Amino acid sequence: MTRHARTIWSALAATVLAASFIPVFVERATVDTRIMLCLIHLAVAVALLPMLRHRTPARAR
């Protein structure tokens, strides 16, 4: 396992979050719909990112 796994996963999650906003602004939708979609994406990120940053205990050897 790499020492930088948490950083890599967090960067990947942030990239996916940013990419998830692209379709919101490409498709035709009302402003209210776009705002709600952005809030939903942010809510999922707020829930998932702490789980990716959580450190698991080291295995017993």
XYZ file of C-alpha atoms in Angstrom, residues 10-51:
42
model
C -9.095 12.410 -2.110
C -7.768 13.998 -5.306
C -9.636 11.433 -7.388
C -12.855 12.098 -5.452
C -12.471 15.860 -5.912
C -11.896 15.368 -9.646
C -14.989 13.189 -9.967
C -17.012 15.763 -8.021
C -15.858 18.538 -10.331
C -16.607 16.415 -13.402
C -20.086 15.627 -12.075
C -21.013 19.312 -12.420
C -20.346 19.363 -16.178
C -23.648 17.713 -17.223
C -25.568 20.010 -14.873
C -24.554 23.008 -16.941
C -24.580 21.314 -20.358
C -28.197 20.140 -20.255
C -31.095 22.542 -20.526
C -32.747 22.901 -17.141
C -34.201 25.577 -14.932
C -31.977 27.412 -12.502
C -33.774 25.764 -9.589
C -33.095 22.300 -11.012
C -29.420 23.100 -11.535
C -29.078 24.397 -7.989
C -30.705 21.282 -6.546
C -28.492 18.976 -8.626
C -25.381 20.823 -7.452
C -26.544 20.601 -3.833
C -27.180 16.874 -4.178
C -23.704 16.313 -5.631
C -22.156 18.344 -2.815
C -24.143 16.424 -0.185
C -22.830 13.122 -1.527
C -19.274 14.471 -1.538
C -19.617 15.739 2.037
C -20.760 12.266 3.085
C -18.138 10.295 1.129
C -14.957 12.350 1.501
C -14.614 11.807 5.268
C -14.905 8.063 4.684
